[in-house]
Amino acid sequence: MPEILAPAGSLDKLKVAILYGANAVYVGGQKFGLRTAAENFTLDELREGVVFAHQRKAKVYVVLNSFLHDKDLAELPEFVRFLDEINVDAVIVSDLGVVRTVREHSKIDVHISTQASTLNVEAAKLWKNMGATRIVLGREVSVKEAGKIKREAGIEIEMFIHGSMCMAYSGNCVISNFTQGRDSNRGGCAHSCRFEYSLDFGLDTEEKKKAYFMSSKDLEGLRILPEFISEEIDSLKVEGRMKSHLYAGTMSKVYSEAIGYYQEHGNFLSDKMQEWELELSKVSHRAYTEASLVEPAGDDSIFNERENHQGNEWQMVGSVVEASEKGGIIIEVRNAFNQGDYLEVIPFTGNAFTLNTQEIMDLSLSAVTRTRPSTLIRLPYQKNIEVHNLVRARGLK
Amino acid sequence: MKYVSFANSLHDLSILKNEGHDEVILGHRDYSRFGKLDDEAFFELSTRARELSMRVVFEWDILMTENVFEKLSTRLESFTSQVDIMRVQDPGALEWTLKKTSFPIQFVAENANRNLSSLQGWCEYIGSRLNRLVLSIELARTTLKEFIEKLDVPCELLGFGRILLFYTPRNLLSPLESSQKVSFNEELSALGESEESPHRGFPIIENRHGTFMFHIKEFCLLEFREDLAQMGLSHFRVDLRWQDLALIQDLDNLKENYPQDLMKGFFLVNKTDVLFPKLKNSRLQKREGNYIGEVIESEKSKHLAILVKHPDGIKKGSEIRILHPKEEEFFVKIHWLKDSSLQEVDHLPQNSLALIPFVGGVWVKSQIFTV
């Protein structure tokens, strides 16, 4: 069965993703990745994250997928030796110079990033010859093609199953470089593809067409899971290191439960599919597309709309900081809610359930009728609630 | 330093020959991103080029998913008798050419490949079959000079022509322009602009390979030709595929007469990473070593609640430094320490919730460090 590989933009998100079922997470250090603005991991946090993951039989991959210049590359060996020392499971690399550096200074497995746009059998063979152990295929490759690449190149294959998508072949867009002075392939992408453009087709009419013509819908491959499995794809990746705890948790839970269901039943003939889809719809997202997973992405894969994400009616209320019979349930509140509001706890396994909000106290045991963001509240103890559980609600005011 | 360019007609070939070119890049429309030549035109031009003693460079620079790759590589044999050099960009095309043919190879390393080790890696992998490396225009002059000196292979650089910003296999224009139904052999073009960008008039092309967007200005290093030659650049590429190739006959005055605005790009300096420190939240970069944790509640006159991250936990009586999100610092002693049940304790371990006395001016997300 393929592993579910979740994004972890911080140590907290790593824990959330793994506790909710991810088999592996990918994370970034303070340099060398493509998410410059993300919180990312300090060295101490990387060390702790790897221990946390390995204790739960999960893996940690570290992104080194910037197009590094020589001055960046000079700092890489020390970091790579550190990653080797703390037993990181693999690094994700898009540049041959980085592949060479990693192999020279460590024994860490090398995964070729989707930034390298590896799209065919011969390209996979080339990277295998260079010492790569896994290819993260470009998002233009179908699952069937991926199966062929795996069989004929004889290398592990990872594919994106969910999340935001570059419209361009990954690593082949330099709009930010030349228009904003920010290297998109070193973490400075300004998301120019999400802008609205006026297009002049040179016709006689003076009217220009306005469109978000370079913006892609978000990938969602839940219903294609049987194909991923039958083609023996090794790893299914969820995009989104910049996204929320709720996103990391929900994606990890839905996809790992779906894989688990298939392992047990050998099919997806169940109402569970609709439940999983409903769960995915509760997380903020653009309209979904299967993009090129089955056929090359067509017109309907373009998200020709302003960025008004769907699923926003469901919000993350907070996360559980402590849970004990003695002290009750302590929640770090992110979005305010009122006494008596309908809230759901998302358990690590099983269905979401109602959180009793009739009796809310602050940490000092004073009664609260309306909570505030960035505060802690205490609720009476409820069974089956654990630290790091996420709490969500719909239509909060 | 030699010049190299593209030809789409017999007339183009004559121009290049007259300019002293000893090779020509031919773009077949199935293999080249902007290739115009069908089979017949390719054979006609390649035959003529050889008659003119010009080497024929077959441009295979599209990126290909497996299904496309399989079809194209199978068909490629029908062209090989007319080809002297293969010019590839997709690593799959490189691997295939390396293993299935004996052609010299021009490898287009314009994408990624910003460090010397990477370029040296390609040189080692391709070995004696490497005819030329095509370098990125994002390499600044000093870097180019160093790389050209250290690489033991001829190098080529775009010297004049459009700057490609974006390449997708998806058709992005035709869904918007139904009045111009585009056939497989045709090209659709538009000029784009966005209110969110100060630039106006990005040329955009849709063809059988997808959609491409270019910079509003074209790239020009004509005034640096002597400099580049002294560096040891082997080939200076002039790309006039969207203009009249006859312009190549007067390169010295091309800049003055050219209908498009021109730019040097990053040739003098590439500072596309200088803004990165501003994109980072500097506060979040300081969590190494003596970092205890973060304030997750600040309850006036009552307490600060801290989520303890340090493996040694937190101790009553210790001196701490509190770093406010706005970088203001507070130094305090922990006079009392309570757990989440409000019980006073002397020590709390990692991952627990710790309450300490309230400190005026300290907000949520302040960071706590040992002193």
Coordinates of C-alpha atoms in Angstrom, one line a residue, chain A residues 48-395:
Chain A
E48 CA 12.7 16.2 18.0
G49 CA 10.5 15.7 14.9
V50 CA 12.5 12.8 13.7
V51 CA 12.3 11.1 17.2
F52 CA 8.6 11.7 17.4
A53 CA 8.0 10.3 13.9
H54 CA 10.2 7.3 14.3
Q55 CA 8.6 6.4 17.7
R56 CA 5.4 6.1 15.7
K57 CA 6.9 4.3 12.7
A58 CA 6.6 7.3 10.5
K59 CA 9.3 8.8 8.3
V60 CA 10.6 12.3 7.9
Y61 CA 11.8 13.7 4.6
V62 CA 13.6 17.1 4.5
V63 CA 13.2 19.4 1.5
L64 CA 16.4 20.7 -0.1
N65 CA 14.6 21.5 -3.3
S66 CA 15.7 25.1 -4.0
F67 CA 17.7 25.7 -7.2
L68 CA 20.7 26.4 -5.1
H69 CA 23.4 28.8 -6.2
D70 CA 27.1 28.2 -5.3
K71 CA 26.9 30.5 -2.2
D72 CA 23.9 28.4 -0.9
L73 CA 25.6 25.1 -1.8
A74 CA 28.6 26.0 0.3
E75 CA 26.5 25.9 3.4
L76 CA 24.8 22.6 2.5
P77 CA 27.4 19.9 3.6
E78 CA 27.1 20.8 7.3
F79 CA 23.3 20.7 7.2
V80 CA 23.4 17.4 5.3
R81 CA 25.7 15.8 7.9
F82 CA 23.4 17.0 10.6
L83 CA 20.4 15.4 8.9
D84 CA 22.3 12.2 8.5
E85 CA 23.3 12.2 12.2
I86 CA 19.6 12.6 13.3
N87 CA 18.5 9.8 11.0
V88 CA 16.3 11.7 8.6
D89 CA 14.8 9.2 6.2
A90 CA 15.4 11.1 3.0
V91 CA 16.0 14.5 1.4
I92 CA 14.0 15.9 -1.4
V93 CA 16.2 17.4 -4.1
S94 CA 15.7 19.1 -7.4
D95 CA 19.2 19.9 -8.5
L96 CA 22.0 17.7 -9.6
G97 CA 24.5 19.8 -7.6
V98 CA 22.5 19.1 -4.5
V99 CA 22.2 15.4 -5.3
R100 CA 26.0 15.2 -5.6
T101 CA 26.5 17.2 -2.3
V102 CA 24.1 15.0 -0.4
R103 CA 25.7 11.8 -1.7
E104 CA 29.2 13.1 -1.0
H105 CA 28.5 14.0 2.6
S106 CA 25.9 11.5 3.8
K107 CA 24.2 8.2 3.2
I108 CA 20.7 9.7 3.2
D109 CA 18.3 8.5 0.5
V110 CA 17.7 11.1 -2.2
H111 CA 14.2 11.7 -3.6
I112 CA 14.0 13.8 -6.7
S113 CA 11.6 16.7 -6.2
T114 CA 8.7 17.4 -8.5
Q115 CA 10.6 20.7 -9.2
A116 CA 12.8 18.6 -11.5
S117 CA 9.7 17.8 -13.6
T118 CA 10.5 14.1 -14.1
L119 CA 7.9 13.0 -16.5
N120 CA 9.0 9.8 -18.3
V121 CA 10.8 6.4 -17.9
E122 CA 14.0 7.6 -19.4
A123 CA 14.2 10.6 -17.1
A124 CA 13.6 8.4 -14.1
K125 CA 16.3 6.1 -15.2
L126 CA 18.7 9.0 -15.5
W127 CA 18.0 10.1 -11.9
K128 CA 18.4 6.6 -10.7
N129 CA 21.8 6.5 -12.3
M130 CA 22.6 9.7 -10.4
G131 CA 21.8 7.9 -7.2
A132 CA 18.2 8.8 -6.5
T133 CA 16.1 6.2 -4.7
R134 CA 12.7 7.8 -5.4
I135 CA 11.1 10.2 -8.0
V136 CA 8.4 12.6 -7.1
L137 CA 6.8 12.8 -10.5
G138 CA 5.6 16.0 -12.2
R139 CA 1.9 16.6 -11.7
E140 CA 1.4 16.2 -15.5
V141 CA 2.0 12.5 -15.3
S142 CA -1.1 10.2 -15.2
V143 CA -1.3 7.3 -12.7
K144 CA -1.0 4.8 -15.5
E145 CA 2.1 6.5 -16.9
A146 CA 3.5 6.5 -13.3
G147 CA 3.0 2.8 -13.0
K148 CA 4.9 2.2 -16.2
I149 CA 7.7 4.5 -15.0
K150 CA 8.0 2.6 -11.8
R151 CA 8.1 -0.8 -13.5
E152 CA 10.5 0.1 -16.3
A153 CA 12.8 2.4 -14.4
G154 CA 12.8 0.2 -11.3
I155 CA 12.6 3.1 -8.8
E156 CA 10.2 4.2 -6.1
I157 CA 7.5 6.6 -7.3
E158 CA 5.8 9.3 -5.4
M159 CA 2.8 11.3 -6.8
F160 CA 0.8 14.2 -5.6
I161 CA -2.7 13.2 -4.6
H162 CA -4.0 16.5 -3.1
G163 CA -3.4 20.2 -2.9
S164 CA -2.6 23.4 -4.7
M165 CA -0.9 23.0 -8.1
C166 CA 1.5 25.0 -10.1
M167 CA 0.0 25.7 -13.5
A168 CA 3.4 25.6 -15.1
Y169 CA 5.6 22.5 -15.2
S170 CA 7.1 22.8 -11.7
G171 CA 10.5 24.5 -11.8
N172 CA 9.6 26.0 -15.1
C173 CA 8.1 29.3 -14.0
V174 CA 10.3 32.3 -13.4
I175 CA 7.6 35.0 -13.5
S176 CA 8.5 36.2 -10.0
N177 CA 12.2 36.3 -10.8
F178 CA 11.8 38.7 -13.7
T179 CA 8.8 40.7 -12.5
Q180 CA 9.2 40.9 -8.7
G181 CA 12.9 40.3 -8.3
R182 CA 12.2 37.2 -6.2
D183 CA 13.5 33.8 -7.3
S184 CA 10.5 31.5 -7.4
N185 CA 12.7 28.5 -7.4
R186 CA 14.5 29.6 -4.3
G187 CA 11.4 30.2 -2.2
G188 CA 10.3 33.6 -3.5
C189 CA 7.2 32.6 -5.6
A190 CA 4.8 35.6 -5.7
H191 CA 2.0 33.5 -7.1
S192 CA 1.6 35.6 -10.2
C193 CA -0.4 32.7 -11.7
R194 CA -3.2 33.5 -9.3
F195 CA -3.6 37.1 -10.6
E196 CA -6.4 38.2 -12.9
Y197 CA -5.1 39.1 -16.3
S198 CA -6.6 41.1 -19.2
L199 CA -5.9 39.4 -22.4
D200 CA -5.7 41.1 -25.8
F201 CA -6.1 38.7 -28.6
G202 CA -5.5 41.3 -31.2
L203 CA -9.0 41.1 -32.6
D204 CA -10.8 44.1 -34.0
T205 CA -12.9 44.5 -30.9
E206 CA -11.4 46.7 -28.2
E207 CA -12.7 44.4 -25.5
K208 CA -10.1 42.5 -23.6
K209 CA -10.9 39.2 -21.9
K210 CA -10.4 39.2 -18.2
A211 CA -9.6 35.9 -16.7
Y212 CA -7.6 34.1 -14.0
F213 CA -6.4 32.0 -16.9
M214 CA -3.2 30.8 -15.3
S215 CA -4.7 29.6 -12.0
S216 CA -5.2 25.9 -11.5
K217 CA -7.9 24.2 -9.4
D218 CA -6.7 22.2 -6.5
L219 CA -5.8 18.5 -7.0
E220 CA -8.0 15.9 -5.4
G221 CA -7.4 12.3 -6.1
L222 CA -9.4 10.4 -3.5
R223 CA -11.5 8.5 -6.1
I224 CA -8.4 7.5 -8.0
L225 CA -6.9 5.7 -5.0
P226 CA -7.7 2.2 -6.5
E227 CA -5.6 3.2 -9.5
F228 CA -2.7 4.4 -7.4
I229 CA -2.8 1.1 -5.5
S230 CA -3.1 -1.1 -8.6
E231 CA -0.1 0.7 -10.2
E232 CA 1.8 0.2 -7.0
I233 CA 2.7 3.8 -6.5
D234 CA 4.9 4.0 -3.4
S235 CA 3.9 7.3 -1.9
L236 CA 0.9 9.7 -2.1
K237 CA 1.8 13.2 -1.3
V238 CA -0.3 16.0 0.0
E239 CA 0.8 19.5 -0.9
G240 CA 0.7 22.3 1.6
R241 CA 3.5 23.1 4.1
M242 CA 2.1 26.6 4.4
K243 CA -1.4 25.3 5.3
S244 CA -3.1 25.0 8.6
H245 CA -3.1 22.3 11.3
L246 CA -6.7 21.5 10.3
Y247 CA -5.5 20.9 6.8
A248 CA -2.6 18.7 7.8
G249 CA -4.7 16.7 10.2
T250 CA -7.7 16.3 7.9
M251 CA -5.7 15.2 4.9
S252 CA -3.7 12.7 6.9
K253 CA -6.8 11.3 8.5
V254 CA -8.9 11.0 5.3
Y255 CA -6.3 9.5 3.1
S256 CA -4.9 7.1 5.7
E257 CA -8.4 5.9 6.6
A258 CA -9.2 5.4 2.9
I259 CA -6.0 3.4 2.4
G260 CA -6.7 1.4 5.6
Y261 CA -10.3 0.7 4.4
Y262 CA -8.9 -0.7 1.1
Q263 CA -6.4 -2.8 2.9
E264 CA -9.2 -4.4 5.0
H265 CA -11.9 -4.7 2.3
G266 CA -10.0 -4.7 -1.0
N267 CA -12.4 -2.1 -2.5
F268 CA -13.9 1.3 -2.0
L269 CA -17.5 0.1 -2.4
S270 CA -18.8 1.9 0.6
D271 CA -20.6 5.0 1.8
K272 CA -17.3 5.9 3.4
M273 CA -16.2 7.4 0.1
Q274 CA -18.8 10.1 0.4
E275 CA -17.9 10.7 4.1
W276 CA -14.3 11.1 3.2
E277 CA -15.2 13.5 0.4
L278 CA -17.3 15.5 2.8
E279 CA -14.4 15.7 5.2
L280 CA -12.1 17.0 2.4
S281 CA -14.7 19.6 1.5
K282 CA -14.6 21.0 5.0
V283 CA -11.1 22.2 4.6
S284 CA -10.5 25.5 2.8
H285 CA -9.7 24.8 -0.9
R286 CA -10.2 26.0 -4.4
A287 CA -12.5 23.9 -6.6
Y288 CA -11.1 20.5 -7.0
T289 CA -9.9 18.7 -10.1
E290 CA -8.3 15.4 -10.8
A291 CA -5.9 17.4 -13.1
S292 CA -3.8 14.9 -15.1
L293 CA -4.1 11.9 -12.9
V294 CA -6.3 10.1 -15.5
E295 CA -6.2 12.2 -18.7
P296 CA -4.2 15.4 -19.5
A297 CA -5.7 18.3 -17.6
G298 CA -8.3 20.0 -19.7
D299 CA -10.2 23.4 -19.7
D300 CA -12.1 22.4 -16.6
S301 CA -8.9 22.3 -14.5
I302 CA -8.5 26.1 -14.7
F303 CA -9.7 28.0 -11.6
N304 CA -11.0 31.1 -13.4
E305 CA -12.2 32.8 -10.2
R306 CA -11.0 35.2 -7.6
E307 CA -9.4 33.4 -4.6
N308 CA -12.5 32.7 -2.6
H309 CA -11.7 29.4 -1.2
Q310 CA -14.5 26.9 -0.6
G311 CA -14.9 25.0 2.6
N312 CA -14.4 28.2 4.6
E313 CA -17.7 27.8 6.4
W314 CA -15.9 25.2 8.5
Q315 CA -13.2 26.8 10.6
M316 CA -10.6 25.5 13.0
V317 CA -11.7 26.5 16.5
G318 CA -8.6 25.3 18.2
S319 CA -6.6 22.4 19.3
V320 CA -6.5 20.3 22.5
V321 CA -3.5 21.3 24.7
E322 CA -4.3 19.0 27.7
A323 CA -6.9 16.3 28.4
S324 CA -7.3 14.7 31.8
E325 CA -10.0 13.6 34.1
K326 CA -8.5 15.9 36.8
G327 CA -7.9 19.0 34.8
G328 CA -10.6 18.6 32.1
I329 CA -10.1 19.5 28.4
I330 CA -7.9 22.6 27.8
I331 CA -8.2 24.1 24.3
E332 CA -6.1 26.7 22.7
V333 CA -8.7 28.9 21.0
R334 CA -8.0 30.1 17.5
N335 CA -11.5 31.3 16.5
A336 CA -14.0 32.7 19.0
F337 CA -17.2 30.8 19.8
N338 CA -20.1 31.0 22.2
Q339 CA -21.3 28.9 25.0
G340 CA -23.6 26.3 23.5
D341 CA -22.2 26.5 19.9
Y342 CA -22.0 23.3 18.0
L343 CA -18.3 22.2 17.8
E344 CA -16.8 19.0 16.5
V345 CA -13.7 17.2 17.8
I346 CA -11.8 15.3 15.1
P347 CA -10.4 12.2 16.8
F348 CA -7.2 10.6 15.5
T349 CA -9.4 7.7 14.2
G350 CA -13.1 7.4 13.7
N351 CA -15.8 9.9 13.1
A352 CA -15.9 13.4 14.4
F353 CA -18.1 13.9 17.4
T354 CA -19.8 16.8 19.3
L355 CA -17.9 18.7 21.9
N356 CA -20.0 19.8 24.8
T357 CA -19.8 23.6 25.1
Q358 CA -22.4 24.2 27.7
E359 CA -19.9 24.7 30.5
I360 CA -16.9 26.8 29.5
M361 CA -14.4 28.1 32.0
D362 CA -11.2 30.1 31.6
L363 CA -8.0 28.6 33.0
S364 CA -8.7 30.2 36.4
L365 CA -12.0 28.4 36.5
S366 CA -14.2 31.5 35.9
A367 CA -17.3 30.9 33.8
V368 CA -17.1 32.1 30.1
T369 CA -20.0 32.7 27.8
R370 CA -18.0 33.8 24.7
T371 CA -14.4 32.7 24.1
R372 CA -11.7 34.9 22.6
P373 CA -9.0 33.9 20.1
S374 CA -5.5 33.3 21.6
T375 CA -6.8 32.2 24.9
L376 CA -7.1 29.0 26.7
I377 CA -10.4 27.5 27.9
R378 CA -11.3 24.6 30.1
L379 CA -14.2 22.2 29.4
P380 CA -15.4 19.3 31.5
Y381 CA -13.6 16.1 30.7
Q382 CA -15.0 14.1 27.8
K383 CA -13.7 10.6 26.9
N384 CA -11.8 10.0 23.7
I385 CA -10.4 13.5 23.5
E386 CA -6.6 13.6 23.3
V387 CA -3.9 16.2 23.2
H388 CA -3.4 17.5 19.6
N389 CA -7.0 16.7 18.6
L390 CA -8.4 19.4 16.4
V391 CA -11.7 21.2 17.1
R392 CA -13.7 22.7 14.3
A393 CA -17.1 24.5 13.8
R394 CA -19.3 25.8 11.0
G395 CA -20.5 29.3 10.5

